[in-house]
Structures are given as structure tokens and as C-alpha cells.
Coordinates of C-alpha atoms in Angstrom, one line a residue:
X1 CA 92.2 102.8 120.3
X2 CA 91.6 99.1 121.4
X3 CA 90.1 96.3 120.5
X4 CA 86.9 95.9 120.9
X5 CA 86.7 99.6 121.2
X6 CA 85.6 100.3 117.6
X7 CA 84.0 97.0 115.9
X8 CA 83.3 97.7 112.4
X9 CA 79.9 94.7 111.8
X10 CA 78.5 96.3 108.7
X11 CA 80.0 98.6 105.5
X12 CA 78.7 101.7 107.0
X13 CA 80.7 100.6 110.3
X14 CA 83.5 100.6 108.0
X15 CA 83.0 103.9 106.5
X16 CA 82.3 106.1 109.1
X17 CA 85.4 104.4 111.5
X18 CA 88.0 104.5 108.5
X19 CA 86.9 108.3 107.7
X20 CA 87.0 108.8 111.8
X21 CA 90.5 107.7 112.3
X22 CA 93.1 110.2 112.8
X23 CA 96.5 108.6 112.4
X24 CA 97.3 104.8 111.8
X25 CA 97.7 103.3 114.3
X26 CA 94.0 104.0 114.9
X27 CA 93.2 103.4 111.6
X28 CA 95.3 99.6 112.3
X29 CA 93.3 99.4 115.6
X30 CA 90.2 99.2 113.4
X31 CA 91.0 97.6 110.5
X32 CA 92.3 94.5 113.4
X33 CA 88.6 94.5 114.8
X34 CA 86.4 94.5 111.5
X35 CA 83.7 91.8 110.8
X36 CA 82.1 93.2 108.3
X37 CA 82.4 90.2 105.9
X38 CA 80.8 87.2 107.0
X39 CA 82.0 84.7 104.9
X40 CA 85.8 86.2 105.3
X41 CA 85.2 86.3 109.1
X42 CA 84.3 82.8 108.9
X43 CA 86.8 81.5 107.1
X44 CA 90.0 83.7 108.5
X45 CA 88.7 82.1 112.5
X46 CA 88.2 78.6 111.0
X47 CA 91.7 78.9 109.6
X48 CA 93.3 80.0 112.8
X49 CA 90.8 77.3 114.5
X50 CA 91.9 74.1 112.0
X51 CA 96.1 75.1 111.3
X52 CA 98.4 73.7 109.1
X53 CA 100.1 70.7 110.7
X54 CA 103.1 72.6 110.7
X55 CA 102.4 75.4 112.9
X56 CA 99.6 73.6 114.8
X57 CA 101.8 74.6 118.2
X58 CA 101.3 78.1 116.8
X59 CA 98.5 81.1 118.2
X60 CA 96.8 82.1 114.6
X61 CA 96.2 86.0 115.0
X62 CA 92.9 85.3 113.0
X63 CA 92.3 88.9 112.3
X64 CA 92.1 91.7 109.6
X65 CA 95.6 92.6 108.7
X66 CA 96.5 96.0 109.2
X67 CA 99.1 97.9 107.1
X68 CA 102.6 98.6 108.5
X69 CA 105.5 100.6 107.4
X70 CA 106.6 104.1 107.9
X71 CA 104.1 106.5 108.0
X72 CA 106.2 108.5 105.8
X73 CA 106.7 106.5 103.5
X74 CA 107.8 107.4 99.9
X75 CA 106.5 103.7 98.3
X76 CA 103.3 102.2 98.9
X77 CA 103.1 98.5 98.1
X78 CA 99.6 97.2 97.1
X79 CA 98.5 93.4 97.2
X80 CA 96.1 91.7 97.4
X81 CA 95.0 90.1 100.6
X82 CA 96.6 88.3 103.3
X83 CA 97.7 84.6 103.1
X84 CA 95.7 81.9 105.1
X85 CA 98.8 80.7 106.8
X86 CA 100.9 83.4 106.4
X87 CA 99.7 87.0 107.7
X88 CA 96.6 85.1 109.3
X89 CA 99.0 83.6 111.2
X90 CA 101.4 85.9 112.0
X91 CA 99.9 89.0 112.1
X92 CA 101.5 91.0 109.8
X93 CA 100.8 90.8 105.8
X94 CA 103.3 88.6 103.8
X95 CA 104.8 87.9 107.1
X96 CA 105.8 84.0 107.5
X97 CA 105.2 82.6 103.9
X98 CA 107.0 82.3 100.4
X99 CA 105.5 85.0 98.8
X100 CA 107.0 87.0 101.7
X101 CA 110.2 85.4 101.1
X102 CA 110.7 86.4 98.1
X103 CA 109.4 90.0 98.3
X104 CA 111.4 91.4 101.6
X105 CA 114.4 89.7 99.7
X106 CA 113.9 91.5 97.3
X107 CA 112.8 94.6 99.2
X108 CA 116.5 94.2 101.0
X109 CA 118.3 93.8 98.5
X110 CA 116.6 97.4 97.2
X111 CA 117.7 98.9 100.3
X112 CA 114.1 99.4 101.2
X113 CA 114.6 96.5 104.0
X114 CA 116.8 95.6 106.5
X115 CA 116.8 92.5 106.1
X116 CA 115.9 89.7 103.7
X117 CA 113.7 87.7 105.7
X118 CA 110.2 88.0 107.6
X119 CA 109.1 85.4 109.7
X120 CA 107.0 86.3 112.7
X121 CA 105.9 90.4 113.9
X122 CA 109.0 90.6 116.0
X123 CA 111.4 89.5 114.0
X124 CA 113.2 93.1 113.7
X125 CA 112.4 93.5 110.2
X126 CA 112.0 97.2 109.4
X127 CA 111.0 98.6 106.0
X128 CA 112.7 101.6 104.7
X129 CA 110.5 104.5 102.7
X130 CA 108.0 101.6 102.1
X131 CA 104.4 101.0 103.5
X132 CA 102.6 97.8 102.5
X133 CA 98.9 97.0 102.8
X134 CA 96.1 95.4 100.7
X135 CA 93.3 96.0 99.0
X136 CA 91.3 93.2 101.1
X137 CA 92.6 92.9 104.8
X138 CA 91.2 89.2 105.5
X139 CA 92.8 86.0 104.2
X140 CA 90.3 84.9 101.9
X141 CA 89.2 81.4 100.5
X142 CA 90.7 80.3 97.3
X143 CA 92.7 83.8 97.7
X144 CA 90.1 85.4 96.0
X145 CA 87.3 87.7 97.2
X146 CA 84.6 88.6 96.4
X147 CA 83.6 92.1 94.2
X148 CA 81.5 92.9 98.0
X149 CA 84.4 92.4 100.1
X150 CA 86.9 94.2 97.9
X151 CA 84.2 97.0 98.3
X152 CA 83.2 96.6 101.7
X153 CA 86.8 96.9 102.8
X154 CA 88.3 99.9 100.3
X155 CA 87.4 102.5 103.4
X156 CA 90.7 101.7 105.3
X157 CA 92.5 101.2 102.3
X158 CA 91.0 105.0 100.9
X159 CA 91.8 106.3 104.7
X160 CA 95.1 104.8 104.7
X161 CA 96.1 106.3 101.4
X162 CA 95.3 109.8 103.0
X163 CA 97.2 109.3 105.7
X164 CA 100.3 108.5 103.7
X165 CA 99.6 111.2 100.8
X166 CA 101.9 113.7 102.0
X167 CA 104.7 111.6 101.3
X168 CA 103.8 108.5 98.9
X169 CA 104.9 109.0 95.3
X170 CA 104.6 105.7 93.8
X171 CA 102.4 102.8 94.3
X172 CA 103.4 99.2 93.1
X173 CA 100.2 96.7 92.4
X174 CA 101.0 93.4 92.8
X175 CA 99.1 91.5 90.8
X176 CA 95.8 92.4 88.8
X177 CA 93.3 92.9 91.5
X178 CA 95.5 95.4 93.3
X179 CA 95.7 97.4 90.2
X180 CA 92.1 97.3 89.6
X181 CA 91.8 98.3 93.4
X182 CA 94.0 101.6 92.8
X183 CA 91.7 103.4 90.5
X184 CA 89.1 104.0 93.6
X185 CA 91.3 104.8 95.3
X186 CA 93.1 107.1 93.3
X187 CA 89.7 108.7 92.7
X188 CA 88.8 108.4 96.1
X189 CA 91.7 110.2 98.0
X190 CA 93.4 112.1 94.8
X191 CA 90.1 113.0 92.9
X192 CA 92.1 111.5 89.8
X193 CA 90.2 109.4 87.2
X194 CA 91.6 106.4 85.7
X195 CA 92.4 107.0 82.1
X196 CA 89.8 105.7 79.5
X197 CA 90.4 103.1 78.1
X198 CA 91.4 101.9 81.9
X199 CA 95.2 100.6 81.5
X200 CA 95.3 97.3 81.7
X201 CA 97.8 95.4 84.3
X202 CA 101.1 94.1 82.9
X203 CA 104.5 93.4 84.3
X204 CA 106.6 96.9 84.5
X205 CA 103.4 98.8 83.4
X206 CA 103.5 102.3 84.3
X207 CA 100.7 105.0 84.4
X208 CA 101.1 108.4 85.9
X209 CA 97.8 110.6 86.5
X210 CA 98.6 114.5 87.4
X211 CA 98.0 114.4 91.3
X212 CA 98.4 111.2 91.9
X213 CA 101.2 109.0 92.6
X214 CA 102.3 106.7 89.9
X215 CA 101.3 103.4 89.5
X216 CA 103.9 100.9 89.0
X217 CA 102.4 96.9 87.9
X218 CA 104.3 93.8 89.0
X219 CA 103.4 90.0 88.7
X220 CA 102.3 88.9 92.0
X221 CA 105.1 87.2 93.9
X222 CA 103.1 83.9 94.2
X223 CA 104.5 80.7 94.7
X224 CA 102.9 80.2 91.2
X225 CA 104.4 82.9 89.7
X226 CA 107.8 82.5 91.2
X227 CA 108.0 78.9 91.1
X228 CA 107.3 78.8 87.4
X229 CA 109.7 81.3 86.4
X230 CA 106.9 83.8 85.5
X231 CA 108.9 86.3 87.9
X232 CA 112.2 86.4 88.7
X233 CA 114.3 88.1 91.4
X234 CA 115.9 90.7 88.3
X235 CA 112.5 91.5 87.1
X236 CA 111.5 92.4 90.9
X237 CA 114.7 94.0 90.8
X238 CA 113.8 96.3 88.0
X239 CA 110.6 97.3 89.6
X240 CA 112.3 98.5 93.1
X241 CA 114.7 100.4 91.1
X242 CA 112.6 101.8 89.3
X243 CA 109.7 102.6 92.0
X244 CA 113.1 103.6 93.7
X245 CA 113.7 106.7 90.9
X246 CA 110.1 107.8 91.1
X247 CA 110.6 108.5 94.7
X248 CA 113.6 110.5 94.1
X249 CA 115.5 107.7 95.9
X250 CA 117.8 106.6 93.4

């Protein structure tokens, strides 16, 4: 599928092309080509339009961020949404900003990377077991979307979940909105309910629901969070280890 083959303008756009597509890379193909948020759509073009002064000499992709990884992979990695100037930018999500820095460096020093750094889409990084994507696939204002958008975009997340079921063990939420975004989606692709009372998000939280993979919580590898000491390369250490021994890759 290409661009402009599949435009998703409205949630039931969204639905019916997510459920439609048959591996991921058409799944990516349509996820790329969504406008089904306004305000996001407005925002993620005006971005690419306006730059930072430091990439102003740079071509803004400007798009929906697709997920990327092996299609086989073992670990799913759940945030939040892409990064104004970072995936927006570049392409790929946490590609070309410091929260990226910090997670692939982490991620390689896993093993589940090889390498520590991830700058542009052809850089050569490869991820190892791991597939990454978000629960919202626009950069939004303020980093924080709106209840709609999270909803209007959980199709290609649920669709992308199937795809990957045969092989995904463990999830990792970074950050409380990606854990709050799993539940659907555990419900949606695994028929597993959340446990009531819901578990709330923490640091190293762990929850495991019979036929679905096990959900593993991290602090968001913000510049606020990492900058501040909040997280730390050991506790992300700890949480790749231990997502690690879930998948039987230990």
C-alpha cells in the first residue's frame, strides 16, 4: 500500500483500514496517511512547517508515526506519542531526541539494540526482539492528547498488537498514559480484562493477566524524568532485564 492509497479522514476510516490490513507494513502504510484528528493534523504540519532553529535545513516527515521493529518480536515497548521535533522529524518514533537517547542506550546496552544511538531512519539502528510504537501516532501539543485522539487512534495500535501476538510476551508502558492505553487493548486483541481495582502505574509495576502478555511499568524517559534523577540508566536497566526474563531471553 501507498500513500494516498488508504487515507484514514474520520474514526470509522480508522477502524475499518486498521482491521483491513494484513501485515504491517500495510498497517505502517496507513497509520503514515491518517488525518483523522484535526487538531493533531494541524499541529504535527505546523510543526514541520515552523522548525526548530536547529534543524531548520531539515525535511520534517510531518506524519503519523508508524511502529517499527521485528515483526516477531518477543517485547513490545508502549509510549506515548511521538515528539514534536523528534519522530515528527525524523520519521521514526524516539528517533532524533533525548528521550531516544537515553532509551536505545539503554535498549543496547540490554542487547535488544545494536547500537546505542538513534538519530535519523537510516542510521542502521536495528532492534533485537523488540517492537516499539504508541498509543497516539501524532506528535501532539503540550505532549498530551486528548481522551478523543487516544481513542480515535487505538485501531492501529489494537491491529498492531494482533499482528505481533504470536510472538509478544511482555509489554513495557512508558509512562501512565501508555499503561492506561494497554487495558483496551488487552481487551481488545486478548479478550483479557483489566483487573478491578485497575492497577495503578508505578515504576517496576508488574501485572500479568492469563492470555495476555505481561505488562511491565517504567517512568517515562523524559528529559524531565531523566534530567531530574527521577530515572536513572540502572532502574531502566532493571526493567530490560527483567522484560528480558519474561520473554525467556535471559
Amino acid at each position: 500500500m501507498r500513500l494516498g492509497e488508504w487515507t484514514s479522514r474520520t474514526k470509522e476510516d480508522v477502524v475499518r483500514h486498521a482491521a483491513e490490513a494484513a501485515s504491517l507494513s500495510v498497517l505502517g502504510a496507513g497509520v503514515a496517511d491518517c488525518f483523522a484528528c484535526p487538531r493533531l493534523v494541524a499541529w504535527r504540519e505546523e510543526v514541520a512547517v515552523t522548525k526548530r532553529a536547529s534543524f531548520r535545513d531539515q525535511t520534517y516527515w510531518g506524519r503519523p508515526i508508524p511502529g517499527w521493529g521485528p515483526g516477531d518480536a518477543e517485547i513490545g515497548i508502549l509510549g506515548l506519542a511521538p515528539a514534536a521535533h523528534g519522530g515528527n522529524r525524523t520519521g521514526r518514533i524516539f528517533t532524533g531526541d533525548r528521550s531516544g537517547d537515553v532509551l536505545f542506550a539503554a535498549l543496547h546496552r540490554a542487547g535488544l539494540a545494536n547500537q546505542a544511538t538513534s538519530v535519523s531512519i537510516d542510521d542502521g539502528l536495528q532492534l533485537r526482539h523488540t517492537r516499539i510504537f504508541a498509543a497516539v501516532r501524532c506528535a501532539p501539543p503540550d505532549n498530551k492528547p486528548l481522551p478523543q485522539e487516544r481513542d480515535n487512534c487505538a485501531p492501529w495500535l489494537h491491529r498492531e498488537v494482533t499482528l505481533i501476538r504470536p510472538t509478544l510476551k511482555v509489554v513495557v508502558a512508558l509512562g501512565a498514559f501508555a499503561w492506561q492505553a494497554w487495558w483496551p487493548t488487552a481487551t481488545a486483541v486478548y479478550e483479557a480484562k483489566a483487573p478491578v481495582p485497575r492497577p495503578k502505574f508505578g515504576h517496576g509495576a508488574e501485572v500479568s493477566v492469563p492470555g495476555a502478555p505481561t505488562l511491565l511499568g517504567c517512568f517515562h524517559v523524559s528529559q524531565q524524568n531523566t534530567f531530574t534523577g527521577r530515572l536513572t540508566p540502572p532502574m531502566l536497566d532493571d526493567v530490560f532485564a527483567r522484560a528480558k526474563a519474561l520473554a525467556g531471553l535471559a
